[in-house]
């Protein structure tokens, strides 16, 4: 009698065991799918960040180039430092380049410049992959980012002991640049004139 009960209990426990194992396996597959999606979304955000920064850095370099050309005309300095360079072209091509290097692409019309910032939106080239979650095999992650160009310099009057016709003193994060109008060779670099960073999300 005891043996029959033991075998009967074992037979009843077996379906429960199978159900529990199947449930755990399903949960493991779901966690794996969530992990795939997280990695894909992270890749999209990395591509968006890189694209926005690349576009902003290219524009920063263009503005710095214009500033160097206008170094003897201080009336132009403020315009350039506030992003109103006359010859600055869109740097969305750089955003597209960096997105492609990160296995993504810019969405149509999703690179916008507003003077000293760039906002981009990208989509990953690769889908999230096959999983137990429906539609992930064809779903692509999207992400957006904004990069900001900030002037680092203040324009002050010429030094008190400067000769007539001296250029204004340019102070960039505490460092003074006393430029010689007759020999303006020691000039700030683009990173001295402007800071480029991602906007807070």
Coordinates of N, CA, C and O in Angstrom, one line a residue, residues 39-47 99 102-107 121-128 138-143:
X39 N 20.1 46.0 -25.6 CA 21.3 46.2 -26.3 C 21.0 47.0 -27.6 O 21.8 47.9 -28.0
X40 N 20.0 46.7 -28.3 CA 19.6 47.3 -29.6 C 19.3 48.8 -29.3 O 19.8 49.7 -30.1
X41 N 18.5 49.1 -28.3 CA 18.2 50.5 -27.9 C 19.5 51.3 -27.5 O 19.6 52.4 -27.8
X42 N 20.3 50.6 -26.8 CA 21.6 51.2 -26.4 C 22.4 51.6 -27.6 O 23.1 52.6 -27.6
X43 N 22.5 50.7 -28.6 CA 23.2 50.9 -29.8 C 22.6 52.1 -30.5 O 23.4 53.0 -31.1
X44 N 21.3 52.2 -30.6 CA 20.6 53.4 -31.2 C 21.0 54.7 -30.5 O 21.3 55.7 -31.2
X45 N 21.0 54.7 -29.2 CA 21.4 55.9 -28.4 C 22.8 56.3 -28.7 O 23.1 57.5 -28.8
X46 N 23.7 55.3 -28.7 CA 25.1 55.5 -29.0 C 25.3 56.2 -30.3 O 26.0 57.2 -30.5
X47 N 24.6 55.7 -31.3 CA 24.6 56.2 -32.7 C 24.1 57.6 -32.7 O 24.7 58.5 -33.4
X99 N 26.4 58.1 -37.8 CA 25.3 57.2 -37.6 C 25.6 55.9 -38.3 O 25.5 54.8 -37.8
X102 N 28.0 53.6 -36.8 CA 27.5 52.9 -35.6 C 26.3 52.0 -36.0 O 25.4 51.8 -35.2
X103 N 26.2 51.5 -37.3 CA 25.2 50.6 -37.7 C 23.8 51.2 -37.6 O 22.9 50.5 -37.1
X104 N 23.7 52.5 -38.0 CA 22.3 53.1 -37.9 C 22.3 54.1 -39.1 O 23.2 54.3 -39.8
X105 N 21.1 54.8 -39.2 CA 21.0 55.8 -40.2 C 20.1 56.9 -39.7 O 19.2 56.7 -38.8
X106 N 20.2 58.1 -40.2 CA 19.4 59.2 -39.8 C 18.0 59.0 -40.4 O 17.9 58.6 -41.6
X107 N 17.0 59.2 -39.7 CA 15.6 59.2 -40.2 C 15.4 60.4 -41.1 O 16.1 61.5 -40.9
X121 N 17.8 62.3 -35.0 CA 17.0 61.1 -34.7 C 17.5 60.0 -35.6 O 17.5 60.2 -36.8
X122 N 17.9 58.8 -35.0 CA 18.4 57.7 -35.8 C 17.6 56.5 -35.6 O 16.8 56.3 -34.6
X123 N 17.8 55.5 -36.5 CA 17.2 54.2 -36.4 C 18.3 53.2 -36.7 O 19.1 53.4 -37.6
X124 N 18.3 52.1 -35.9 CA 19.3 51.1 -36.1 C 19.1 50.3 -37.4 O 17.9 50.2 -37.9
X125 N 20.2 49.9 -38.1 CA 20.0 49.1 -39.3 C 19.6 47.7 -39.0 O 18.9 47.1 -39.8
X126 N 20.1 47.2 -37.9 CA 19.8 45.8 -37.5 C 18.5 45.8 -36.6 O 18.4 46.6 -35.7
X127 N 17.6 44.8 -36.8 CA 16.5 44.7 -35.9 C 16.9 44.0 -34.6 O 18.0 43.6 -34.4
X128 N 16.0 43.9 -33.7 CA 16.2 43.4 -32.4 C 16.5 41.9 -32.4 O 17.2 41.3 -31.6
X138 N 11.6 42.1 -36.7 CA 11.6 43.1 -37.7 C 11.6 44.6 -37.1 O 11.6 45.5 -37.8
X139 N 11.7 44.6 -35.7 CA 11.6 45.9 -35.1 C 13.0 46.5 -34.9 O 13.9 45.9 -34.5
X140 N 13.1 47.8 -35.3 CA 14.4 48.5 -35.2 C 14.2 49.6 -34.1 O 13.2 50.2 -33.9
X141 N 15.3 49.8 -33.4 CA 15.3 50.8 -32.3 C 15.6 52.2 -32.9 O 16.3 52.4 -33.8
X142 N 14.9 53.2 -32.2 CA 15.1 54.6 -32.6 C 15.6 55.4 -31.4 O 15.3 55.0 -30.2
X143 N 16.4 56.4 -31.6 CA 16.8 57.3 -30.5 C 17.1 58.6 -31.0 O 17.4 58.8 -32.2

